[in-house]
Amino acid sequence: ETRTLEGLWLAPYGSHGMEIISLQRISGPQKSSSSPSQSMNHCMLTSRSQTRTCTIPYPRLEGMKVIGDANVPTSKLSFVVALREPCDINSRLAADRRQVVSFPPDGFVITDLSHRQRNMVAWYRGAGQINRQKGKWDPEWVGLDFIIYDQEGSVAYSLVWDEDDEELRHMIDFTRVNLVEASNEEARPFHIVG
């Protein structure tokens, strides 16, 4: 079921603008020239109350930023999801009852995740990379939930950030980038004004 999630994904995320993620399923360690911090064999989960090291096991999903922002620049991993053991949806909903804020294109919405339960088909845990220092790339890894939905709605999956010291959890809802439709649109001329 997670193989169908590979590809390009789009999500509005408040003042950060549109998130564009390339999602890839990775079965085992990849041999590449990337830096150790990007190989994701290990990541740091950091919160103000506790720092611990975790291993994100294979198989996993890796979400790479296609368009960067202040939190995660272009071509950096935004998140990694462990696929070995899905979570029990009821247990995860009961484990954290905080409200969730999401950012549709026209503002923000505060919701309760249990209202989406009937459309949830899988729930996994992972880690997401954030940067709290503007102008300096000094990322932290925080826990996150990765929720997959049935095909009834336009949202295919959500990321729900899991920072213990926050009153609300932040959620990003992703829809697939349809390159076939985009390539069939007529090219529009543009003019440089200046």
mmCIF file of N, CA and C in Angstrom, residues 20 53 76 84 90 93 98 135 142:
data_model
loop_
_atom_site.group_PDB
_atom_site.id
_atom_site.type_symbol
_atom_site.label_atom_id
_atom_site.label_comp_id
_atom_site.label_asym_id
_atom_site.label_seq_id
_atom_site.Cartn_x
_atom_site.Cartn_y
_atom_site.Cartn_z
ATOM 1 N N ILE A 20 6.247 20.984 -1.501
ATOM 2 C CA ILE A 20 6.330 19.992 -2.571
ATOM 3 C C ILE A 20 7.370 18.973 -2.136
ATOM 4 N N THR A 53 18.508 9.488 20.766
ATOM 5 C CA THR A 53 18.853 9.013 19.429
ATOM 6 C C THR A 53 17.899 7.896 19.060
ATOM 7 N N LYS A 76 16.757 18.587 0.827
ATOM 8 C CA LYS A 76 17.033 18.001 2.142
ATOM 9 C C LYS A 76 15.851 17.120 2.524
ATOM 10 N N ARG A 84 8.064 -0.740 8.980
ATOM 11 C CA ARG A 84 8.109 -2.130 9.439
ATOM 12 C C ARG A 84 6.855 -2.531 10.211
ATOM 13 N N ASN A 90 -6.611 3.188 16.572
ATOM 14 C CA ASN A 90 -7.317 3.541 17.809
ATOM 15 C C ASN A 90 -6.350 3.879 18.940
ATOM 16 N N LEU A 93 -4.788 7.349 18.276
ATOM 17 C CA LEU A 93 -5.744 8.429 18.552
ATOM 18 C C LEU A 93 -5.895 8.647 20.049
ATOM 19 N N ARG A 98 -4.496 15.918 21.879
ATOM 20 C CA ARG A 98 -4.392 17.341 21.554
ATOM 21 C C ARG A 98 -5.093 17.643 20.238
ATOM 22 N N GLY A 135 18.055 31.657 8.928
ATOM 23 C CA GLY A 135 19.335 32.034 8.363
ATOM 24 C C GLY A 135 20.475 31.073 8.650
ATOM 25 N N VAL A 142 12.151 15.759 15.071
ATOM 26 C CA VAL A 142 11.062 15.579 16.024
ATOM 27 C C VAL A 142 10.169 14.441 15.534
#
